[in-house]
Coordinates of C-alpha atoms and ligand atoms in Angstrom, one line a residue:
M379 CA -45.0 102.5 -91.8
G380 CA -42.3 102.6 -89.9
C381 CA -40.7 105.1 -87.6
Q382 CA -39.3 107.6 -89.6
I383 CA -35.8 108.8 -88.2
L384 CA -35.5 112.3 -88.8
K385 CA -31.7 113.4 -89.8
R386 CA -29.6 116.7 -89.9
L387 CA -28.6 117.9 -93.1
T388 CA -25.2 116.6 -92.9
E389 CA -26.3 113.1 -92.7
L390 CA -27.6 112.7 -95.8
T391 CA -27.3 110.1 -98.2
F392 CA -25.6 110.6 -101.7
D393 CA -25.8 108.2 -104.5
N394 CA -25.3 109.9 -108.2
R395 CA -26.4 107.9 -110.2
F396 CA -26.6 110.2 -113.4
A397 CA -23.1 111.6 -112.8
R398 CA -22.2 108.3 -112.9
L399 CA -23.3 108.3 -116.7
G400 CA -20.5 110.3 -117.3
D401 CA -19.3 113.7 -119.6
A402 CA -21.6 113.0 -122.7
F403 CA -24.8 113.4 -120.5
S404 CA -23.8 116.2 -118.4
T405 CA -20.8 118.4 -117.4
A406 CA -19.8 118.9 -113.8
V407 CA -20.3 123.0 -112.8
L408 CA -20.3 124.3 -109.0
P409 CA -22.9 126.8 -107.6
E410 CA -22.6 130.3 -108.5
P411 CA -23.3 131.8 -104.7
I412 CA -26.0 134.6 -104.5
E413 CA -24.6 137.4 -102.5
Q414 CA -26.8 137.8 -98.3
P415 CA -29.5 134.8 -99.0
R416 CA -32.3 135.4 -96.6
L417 CA -34.4 132.1 -96.7
V418 CA -38.2 132.8 -97.8
I419 CA -40.1 130.1 -97.3
T420 CA -39.2 125.8 -96.7
S421 CA -41.6 123.3 -97.7
P422 CA -42.0 120.9 -93.9
S423 CA -43.6 118.0 -96.1
A424 CA -40.3 118.0 -98.5
M425 CA -37.9 118.1 -95.6
T426 CA -39.9 114.6 -94.7
L427 CA -39.1 113.1 -98.1
L428 CA -35.6 113.6 -97.2
D429 CA -35.7 112.2 -94.0
L430 CA -34.5 116.0 -92.8
D431 CA -35.7 117.5 -89.2
P432 CA -38.1 120.6 -90.4
A433 CA -36.1 122.2 -87.5
E434 CA -32.5 122.3 -89.7
A435 CA -34.8 125.0 -91.7
Q436 CA -33.5 127.5 -89.4
T437 CA -29.6 126.8 -89.2
P438 CA -27.5 128.7 -91.1
E439 CA -25.7 125.7 -93.3
F440 CA -29.8 125.6 -94.6
T441 CA -29.3 129.1 -96.3
Q442 CA -26.1 128.8 -97.5
L443 CA -26.6 125.0 -99.2
F444 CA -29.6 126.4 -101.0
A445 CA -27.9 129.8 -101.6
G446 CA -24.7 128.3 -103.6
H447 CA -22.5 129.1 -100.5
K448 CA -21.9 125.0 -99.5
L449 CA -21.9 121.6 -101.3
W450 CA -21.8 118.4 -99.8
S451 CA -18.2 116.5 -99.9
T452 CA -20.5 114.1 -101.4
A453 CA -22.9 116.0 -103.6
E454 CA -21.7 116.5 -107.3
S455 CA -23.4 119.1 -108.9
R456 CA -23.6 118.7 -112.9
A457 CA -25.3 120.3 -115.7
M458 CA -27.2 118.7 -117.8
V459 CA -27.5 118.6 -121.4
Y460 CA -31.1 117.5 -123.4
S461 CA -32.9 119.4 -126.4
G462 CA -36.1 119.6 -127.0
H463 CA -38.9 121.0 -129.2
Q464 CA -40.1 124.4 -128.1
F465 CA -43.1 125.9 -129.9
G466 CA -43.1 123.0 -132.4
Q467 CA -39.8 123.6 -133.5
Y468 CA -36.4 121.5 -132.6
N469 CA -34.3 123.8 -130.7
P470 CA -30.8 121.5 -131.0
R471 CA -29.5 122.1 -127.7
L472 CA -30.3 123.5 -124.7
G473 CA -29.6 121.9 -121.3
D474 CA -29.7 123.1 -117.9
G475 CA -28.4 126.7 -118.3
R476 CA -29.6 127.7 -115.0
G477 CA -30.2 124.9 -112.7
L478 CA -28.1 122.3 -111.0
L479 CA -28.5 118.5 -110.0
L480 CA -26.5 118.9 -106.9
G481 CA -27.1 115.1 -106.6
E482 CA -29.3 111.9 -105.3
V483 CA -29.9 111.6 -101.9
L484 CA -31.1 107.8 -101.2
N485 CA -33.3 108.3 -98.0
D486 CA -34.3 106.0 -95.6
A487 CA -37.3 104.5 -97.1
G488 CA -34.8 103.2 -100.4
D489 CA -36.1 106.5 -102.4
Y490 CA -34.1 108.4 -104.7
W491 CA -34.7 112.3 -104.4
D492 CA -32.5 114.5 -107.2
L493 CA -31.8 117.9 -105.4
H494 CA -31.9 120.6 -108.0
L495 CA -31.0 124.0 -107.5
K496 CA -32.7 126.1 -110.2
G497 CA -31.1 129.5 -110.1
A498 CA -27.6 128.5 -109.3
G499 CA -25.5 130.3 -112.1
Q500 CA -24.1 130.3 -115.6
T501 CA -23.8 126.6 -117.5
P502 CA -22.2 125.9 -120.6
Y503 CA -26.1 125.5 -121.7
S504 CA -26.8 128.7 -120.4
R505 CA -25.9 130.1 -124.2
G506 CA -25.2 133.9 -123.3
A507 CA -27.9 134.2 -120.7
D508 CA -27.3 134.7 -116.9
G509 CA -28.0 131.4 -115.3
R510 CA -30.0 133.0 -112.7
A511 CA -33.7 133.0 -111.6
V512 CA -36.1 135.7 -109.9
L513 CA -37.7 135.4 -106.6
R514 CA -41.1 136.2 -108.0
S515 CA -40.8 132.9 -110.6
S516 CA -39.0 131.0 -107.6
I517 CA -41.9 131.5 -105.3
R518 CA -44.6 130.8 -108.1
E519 CA -43.0 127.2 -108.8
F520 CA -42.4 127.0 -104.9
L521 CA -46.2 127.3 -104.5
A522 CA -47.4 125.4 -107.5
S523 CA -45.2 122.6 -106.7
E524 CA -46.6 122.1 -103.6
Y525 CA -50.0 123.1 -104.0
L526 CA -50.2 120.4 -107.1
H527 CA -49.2 117.3 -104.3
A528 CA -52.0 119.2 -102.5
L529 CA -54.1 118.4 -104.6
G530 CA -53.4 115.3 -105.6
I531 CA -51.5 116.0 -109.0
P532 CA -48.0 114.2 -109.6
A533 CA -45.2 117.2 -109.5
S534 CA -41.9 118.1 -109.0
R535 CA -41.3 119.3 -105.2
A536 CA -39.9 122.7 -103.5
L537 CA -37.8 121.8 -100.5
C538 CA -37.4 126.0 -100.2
V539 CA -36.7 129.7 -101.8
T540 CA -33.8 131.6 -100.7
A541 CA -33.6 135.5 -101.8
S542 CA -31.0 137.7 -102.4
S543 CA -29.3 140.9 -103.0
T544 CA -27.9 139.7 -106.1
P545 CA -29.2 142.0 -109.2
V546 CA -30.7 140.4 -112.1
W547 CA -32.1 142.4 -115.4
R548 CA -35.2 141.3 -116.7
E549 CA -37.5 143.8 -118.2
R550 CA -36.7 145.8 -114.8
K551 CA -33.7 145.4 -112.4
E552 CA -34.8 142.7 -110.0
N553 CA -33.1 140.3 -107.5
A554 CA -31.5 136.3 -108.2
A555 CA -33.6 134.0 -105.8
M556 CA -32.7 130.0 -105.7
L557 CA -35.2 127.2 -105.8
L558 CA -34.7 123.6 -104.3
R559 CA -36.6 121.6 -106.5
L560 CA -37.0 117.6 -106.2
A561 CA -37.7 115.1 -108.3
P562 CA -37.3 111.2 -108.4
S563 CA -35.8 112.1 -112.0
H564 CA -35.1 115.0 -113.6
V565 CA -34.7 113.4 -116.8
R566 CA -37.4 115.4 -119.7
F567 CA -38.3 113.8 -122.9
G568 CA -35.7 116.3 -124.8
H569 CA -33.1 114.3 -122.8
F570 CA -33.7 111.4 -125.1
E571 CA -34.1 113.6 -128.5
Y572 CA -31.0 114.5 -128.0
F573 CA -29.5 111.9 -128.2
F574 CA -30.8 110.6 -131.2
Y575 CA -31.2 113.8 -133.1
T576 CA -27.1 113.8 -132.4
K577 CA -27.0 110.2 -133.5
Q578 CA -25.0 109.1 -130.4
H579 CA -27.2 105.4 -130.3
D580 CA -24.8 104.2 -127.8
Q581 CA -25.2 107.1 -125.6
L582 CA -29.0 106.7 -125.7
K583 CA -28.8 103.3 -125.2
T584 CA -26.9 104.2 -121.8
L585 CA -29.7 106.7 -121.2
L586 CA -32.2 104.5 -121.7
D587 CA -30.8 101.3 -119.2
H588 CA -30.4 103.8 -116.7
V589 CA -33.6 105.3 -117.0
L590 CA -35.2 101.3 -117.0
S591 CA -33.3 100.4 -114.2
S592 CA -33.4 103.9 -111.9
H593 CA -37.5 104.8 -112.7
F594 CA -38.9 101.6 -114.6
P595 CA -38.0 98.3 -112.9
E596 CA -41.1 96.4 -113.6
A597 CA -40.7 97.5 -117.2
L598 CA -37.5 95.4 -117.1
Q599 CA -39.5 92.0 -116.5
Q600 CA -41.3 92.6 -119.5
S601 CA -40.4 90.8 -122.8
E602 CA -39.6 94.5 -124.4
P603 CA -38.5 96.2 -121.6
T604 CA -38.3 100.1 -123.9
A605 CA -42.0 98.9 -125.3
A606 CA -43.1 99.0 -122.0
F607 CA -41.4 102.0 -120.5
F608 CA -43.2 104.0 -123.3
R609 CA -46.3 102.5 -122.6
T610 CA -45.7 103.4 -119.3
V611 CA -44.9 107.0 -120.1
V612 CA -48.3 106.7 -122.1
E613 CA -50.5 105.5 -119.5
R614 CA -49.0 108.3 -116.8
N615 CA -49.3 111.3 -118.9
A616 CA -53.1 110.4 -119.9
E617 CA -53.4 110.4 -116.3
L618 CA -51.8 113.2 -115.5
I619 CA -53.4 115.5 -118.1
A620 CA -56.5 114.2 -116.9
K621 CA -55.8 115.6 -114.2
W622 CA -55.1 118.5 -114.7
Q623 CA -57.8 119.4 -117.5
A624 CA -60.3 118.6 -114.6
Y625 CA -58.6 121.0 -112.2
G626 CA -58.1 123.5 -114.7
F627 CA -54.2 123.6 -114.6
C628 CA -52.4 125.3 -117.5
H629 CA -49.2 124.4 -117.5
G630 CA -48.1 127.1 -120.3
V631 CA -45.1 125.9 -121.6
M632 CA -45.0 122.6 -122.8
N633 CA -41.8 122.3 -124.9
S634 CA -40.8 118.3 -125.3
D635 CA -38.0 119.6 -122.4
N636 CA -40.4 120.7 -119.8
M637 CA -41.9 117.0 -119.8
S638 CA -40.6 114.4 -117.5
I639 CA -40.3 111.2 -118.2
L640 CA -41.7 110.5 -114.6
G641 CA -45.4 111.3 -116.2
I642 CA -45.1 114.1 -113.4
T643 CA -46.0 118.1 -113.8
F644 CA -42.6 119.9 -114.7
D645 CA -41.0 123.3 -115.2
F646 CA -44.2 125.2 -114.6
G647 CA -43.1 128.9 -115.5
P648 CA -46.3 130.9 -116.6
Y649 CA -49.1 128.8 -115.4
A650 CA -52.0 129.5 -114.4
F651 CA -55.5 127.4 -112.3
L652 CA -58.0 128.7 -113.9
D653 CA -60.0 131.1 -112.4
D654 CA -63.4 131.8 -114.8
F655 CA -63.3 128.6 -116.7
D656 CA -62.1 129.4 -120.0
A657 CA -61.3 126.4 -122.4
Q658 CA -59.2 128.6 -125.1
H659 CA -57.3 130.2 -121.7
I660 CA -53.6 131.0 -122.7
C661 CA -51.6 131.9 -119.5
N662 CA -48.2 132.5 -121.1
H663 CA -48.5 135.8 -122.4
S664 CA -45.6 134.8 -124.7
D665 CA -47.8 132.3 -126.7
D666 CA -48.9 134.1 -129.3
T667 CA -51.1 131.6 -131.0
G668 CA -52.3 129.8 -128.0
R669 CA -50.2 126.7 -129.2
Y670 CA -50.1 126.1 -124.9
S671 CA -54.2 127.1 -124.5
F672 CA -56.3 125.0 -121.6
S673 CA -57.9 122.6 -123.6
N674 CA -54.8 122.2 -126.2
Q675 CA -52.7 120.6 -123.6
V676 CA -54.4 117.3 -124.6
P677 CA -53.1 117.0 -127.9
I678 CA -49.7 118.6 -127.3
A679 CA -49.4 116.0 -124.3
H680 CA -50.0 113.4 -126.7
W681 CA -48.0 115.8 -130.0
N682 CA -44.9 115.5 -126.9
L683 CA -45.2 111.7 -126.6
A684 CA -44.4 111.3 -130.5
A685 CA -41.6 113.4 -130.4
L686 CA -40.7 110.7 -127.8
A687 CA -41.6 108.3 -129.4
Q688 CA -39.5 109.2 -132.5
A689 CA -36.2 108.8 -130.6
L690 CA -37.3 105.7 -129.5
T691 CA -37.4 104.3 -133.3
P692 CA -33.9 102.8 -132.1
F693 CA -35.0 100.3 -130.3
V694 CA -39.1 99.7 -130.9
A695 CA -40.5 99.1 -134.4
V696 CA -42.4 102.2 -135.5
E697 CA -45.5 100.3 -135.8
Q698 CA -46.1 99.3 -132.2
L699 CA -44.9 103.1 -131.0
R700 CA -47.7 104.0 -132.9
E701 CA -49.9 101.5 -131.3
T702 CA -49.2 102.7 -128.2
L703 CA -49.7 106.5 -129.0
D704 CA -53.0 105.4 -129.9
L705 CA -53.4 104.6 -126.3
F706 CA -53.2 108.0 -125.2
L707 CA -56.5 109.7 -126.3
P708 CA -58.9 106.6 -124.6
L709 CA -57.0 106.3 -121.4
Y710 CA -57.0 110.4 -121.2
Q711 CA -60.5 110.3 -121.8
T712 CA -61.3 107.4 -119.0
H713 CA -59.4 109.0 -116.5
Y714 CA -61.1 112.4 -117.0
L715 CA -64.5 111.0 -117.4
D716 CA -64.2 109.3 -114.1
L717 CA -62.0 112.8 -112.1
M718 CA -64.9 114.5 -113.2
R719 CA -67.9 112.5 -112.3
R720 CA -66.2 112.5 -108.7
R721 CA -66.5 116.2 -109.0
L722 CA -70.0 116.3 -109.4
G723 CA -70.5 113.8 -106.9
L724 CA -71.3 111.0 -109.2
T725 CA -70.7 107.3 -107.5
S726 CA -71.3 105.1 -110.5
A727 CA -70.6 105.4 -114.1
A728 CA -73.7 105.6 -117.1
D729 CA -74.4 106.3 -120.5
G730 CA -74.5 110.3 -121.1
D731 CA -72.0 111.0 -118.1
Q732 CA -69.4 112.6 -121.0
Q733 CA -72.8 114.9 -122.3
L734 CA -73.7 115.9 -118.7
V735 CA -69.9 117.5 -118.0
E736 CA -68.9 118.6 -121.8
R737 CA -73.0 120.5 -121.8
L738 CA -71.8 122.0 -118.3
L739 CA -68.4 123.5 -119.4
Q740 CA -70.3 124.8 -122.3
L741 CA -72.3 126.6 -120.5
M742 CA -69.6 127.8 -118.1
Q743 CA -67.9 128.9 -120.9
G744 CA -68.4 133.1 -121.6
S745 CA -70.6 132.6 -118.5
A746 CA -67.4 134.2 -116.0
V747 CA -68.1 131.2 -114.2
D748 CA -65.6 130.8 -111.0
Y749 CA -64.3 127.0 -112.3
S750 CA -63.3 125.7 -109.0
L751 CA -66.2 127.5 -106.8
F752 CA -68.6 126.2 -109.1
F753 CA -67.4 123.1 -107.8
R754 CA -67.6 123.6 -104.1
R755 CA -70.7 125.2 -104.2
L756 CA -72.3 122.1 -106.1
G757 CA -70.9 119.9 -103.1
E758 CA -72.6 121.9 -99.9
Q759 CA -75.8 121.6 -100.6
P760 CA -78.2 118.8 -101.9
A761 CA -78.2 118.6 -105.7
E762 CA -81.5 120.6 -105.9
Q763 CA -81.1 123.5 -103.5
A764 CA -77.4 123.4 -104.8
V765 CA -77.9 123.9 -108.6
A766 CA -80.8 126.7 -107.7
G767 CA -78.0 128.5 -105.7
L768 CA -75.7 128.4 -108.4
R769 CA -77.8 129.7 -111.3
D770 CA -77.5 133.3 -111.1
E771 CA -74.0 132.5 -112.4
F772 CA -75.1 131.1 -116.0
I773 CA -76.1 133.7 -119.0
D774 CA -78.2 130.8 -120.9
L775 CA -80.5 130.2 -118.1
A776 CA -82.8 128.0 -120.3
G777 CA -79.3 125.8 -120.7
F778 CA -78.6 125.7 -117.1
D779 CA -82.4 124.9 -116.2
Q780 CA -81.9 121.5 -118.6
W781 CA -79.0 120.8 -117.5
A782 CA -79.7 121.5 -113.7
N783 CA -82.5 119.0 -114.0
D784 CA -80.6 116.6 -116.1
Y785 CA -78.1 116.6 -113.4
C786 CA -80.7 116.0 -110.3
A787 CA -82.0 113.1 -112.2
R788 CA -78.5 111.2 -112.4
S789 CA -77.5 112.4 -108.9
A790 CA -80.5 111.0 -108.0
L791 CA -79.7 107.3 -109.6
D792 CA -76.5 107.0 -107.1
G793 CA -78.5 108.2 -104.0
L794 CA -76.0 109.3 -101.8
L795 CA -77.0 110.7 -98.4
P796 CA -76.9 114.6 -99.0
D797 CA -74.1 114.2 -96.1
K798 CA -72.2 111.8 -97.2
R799 CA -72.8 113.7 -100.9
Q800 CA -71.3 116.7 -99.0
L801 CA -68.0 114.7 -97.5
R802 CA -67.5 113.3 -101.2
M803 CA -67.4 116.3 -103.3
H804 CA -65.5 118.5 -100.4
A805 CA -62.7 115.7 -100.6
V806 CA -62.1 116.2 -104.1
N807 CA -63.2 119.8 -104.7
P808 CA -60.8 122.1 -103.4
L809 CA -61.6 125.4 -101.4
Y810 CA -58.6 127.2 -101.3
V811 CA -57.5 127.4 -105.3
L812 CA -54.1 128.7 -105.8
R813 CA -54.8 131.9 -107.8
N814 CA -52.5 134.2 -110.0
Y815 CA -53.9 137.0 -107.9
L816 CA -53.2 135.4 -104.6
A817 CA -49.5 134.6 -106.2
Q818 CA -49.1 138.0 -106.7
Q819 CA -49.7 139.7 -104.0
A820 CA -47.6 137.1 -101.7
I821 CA -44.7 138.3 -104.2
E822 CA -45.1 141.8 -104.1
A823 CA -45.3 141.1 -100.2
A824 CA -41.8 138.8 -100.3
E825 CA -39.7 141.8 -103.0
S826 CA -40.4 143.8 -100.3
G827 CA -38.9 142.1 -97.4
D828 CA -42.1 140.3 -95.7
Y829 CA -42.5 136.3 -96.1
S830 CA -45.1 136.5 -93.9
P831 CA -47.7 136.4 -96.7
V832 CA -46.0 134.0 -98.9
R833 CA -45.9 131.6 -95.7
E834 CA -49.3 131.7 -95.3
L835 CA -51.1 131.0 -98.7
H836 CA -48.3 128.2 -98.4
A837 CA -49.9 127.0 -95.3
V838 CA -53.3 127.1 -96.6
L839 CA -52.8 125.9 -100.0
S840 CA -51.3 122.4 -98.1
Q841 CA -54.6 121.7 -97.4
P842 CA -56.8 122.8 -99.9
F843 CA -59.6 120.9 -99.1
A844 CA -60.2 121.7 -95.8
D845 CA -62.5 124.4 -94.4
Q846 CA -59.6 126.4 -92.4
P847 CA -61.6 129.2 -90.0
G848 CA -60.1 132.8 -90.7
M849 CA -59.2 131.8 -93.8
Q850 CA -62.2 132.9 -95.9
A851 CA -60.0 135.8 -97.6
Y852 CA -58.2 133.2 -99.5
A853 CA -61.4 131.4 -100.7
Q854 CA -62.9 134.2 -102.3
R855 CA -63.7 134.9 -106.2
P856 CA -60.5 137.0 -107.7
P857 CA -61.1 140.6 -108.0
Q858 CA -61.0 142.0 -112.0
W859 CA -58.0 142.8 -111.7
G860 CA -56.4 139.3 -110.8
K861 CA -58.1 137.6 -113.8
H862 CA -56.0 139.4 -116.0
L863 CA -52.6 139.3 -114.9
E864 CA -49.8 139.2 -117.6
I865 CA -47.1 136.1 -116.7
S866 CA -44.7 135.9 -119.1
C867 CA -41.7 132.8 -119.8
S868 CA -39.6 136.1 -118.3
S869 CA -38.1 134.3 -115.3
Ligands
AMP1777 P1 -37.2 127.1 -119.5 O1 -38.2 128.1 -120.2 O2 -37.0 127.6 -118.4 O3 -37.9 126.0 -119.6 O4 -35.7 127.1 -119.9 C1 -36.1 127.0 -121.2 C2 -33.9 126.8 -121.3 O5 -33.7 127.9 -121.2 C3 -33.5 125.8 -120.6 O6 -32.2 125.6 -121.3 C4 -33.1 126.6 -119.4 O7 -31.7 126.2 -118.8 C5 -32.6 127.9 -120.1 N1 -33.0 129.0 -119.3 C6 -33.6 130.2 -118.9 N2 -33.3 130.9 -118.8 C7 -31.7 130.8 -118.3 C8 -31.4 131.9 -117.6 N3 -31.7 132.8 -117.0 N4 -30.0 131.3 -117.9 C9 -29.2 130.7 -118.3 N5 -30.2 129.7 -119.0 C10 -31.3 129.9 -119.0
MG1778 MG1 -37.1 124.0 -118.9

């Protein structure tokens, strides 16, 4: 990699490809400023994606730009139109009701980054709501974006959060905030659904051409670019969902308008990382039926891909779309097993590995075993000692002993030396986890004007695999109250 030349805020280059698609795709709207803006937190690593000098965050312009008070003359802020299936029901008109695509920054490496300002005020798609985001949800999205990235799970990124004194009403009075989100594209499955169900097939084709040329150039080299594009979306989602399941990430609102065509984690509100392992965990308090429970994420991703496939039927034969959809589950299973083998410190593939993983999860279910710490502790010592130390965590001791025997025998097959085993396992099993209660404590401090806890939490979570001296408090099991926080859609 060459030397990165860092820029000032004023030196960013915009090339607004989506805005140029025209008014059928988005509407020009200017951000509505929030009052008395204060910078809560920034991500230095996200700043480097734009070639921005991290010192720019200290300038007044930075806060003004990301609180809607200023805008680059070359940015063209727009609200995008889309629709989508929410909790299984088609909603014909959604769109950016409280976020704006400020523009697309082209960095020196030739990468494009959408600048999306969430909480920027009302738009034609606000449907009577206030167009705002509250501080707690902005902080939650910031922390998760940057943590998922640090874990190696593809996600939209977060540049900063700005707080304000502008009042907004949710279950109580809160203050408005803005989050600056970065992603190579903000096109969702729901964009395709909108043009398909409104029978605007010319626009659907324009959208497809834009997505292919901007984000899937390799698909354009294939004999059937649209079919190749869909196949790539299926492949990327299979890999993404495998990572969610392997790392215990629960998205919370897997509506098709919250699914990115890039296969990145996107638009997550009431998300959670599992504390105790629970396959049926429902992290969204508003999800009464558990449609988006932890284990349902796999069939729901498949369901959402089918919703996208439906919107591609004007261009690809149904039979072909079906065949591609059928790839999802086997691809998912391959990726998932591969990740779980690594988490267990297994370096080869053997018959019976899948059962070994399934049996472990069955034993964890109902035993209140901390999902993340189990794997970290399993890697701390040689297999025999490690399982002996973890035994007390399980209710079915006979079942665990059997599993532990089989696991130790299986580990011995790979013959890893203890030091090497620990190194390999610690590199994939985080010590620090973005737990709801940690986020909650940081949010409460931030709501009272103290931003140092959220900044420290972010700093610790940006290196989740490294043992950081003095940071043991972040690596504990959650307190009982912390396991049962109710997070709703309201944000
Ligand atoms: P979300 O649950 O954030 O994915 O949002 C679902 C839809 O509701 C999207 O069209 C959002 O733009 C819109 N929306 C959510 N909250 C607000 C709000 N406070 N004001 C306006 N629109 C909103
Ligand atoms: Mg959304």
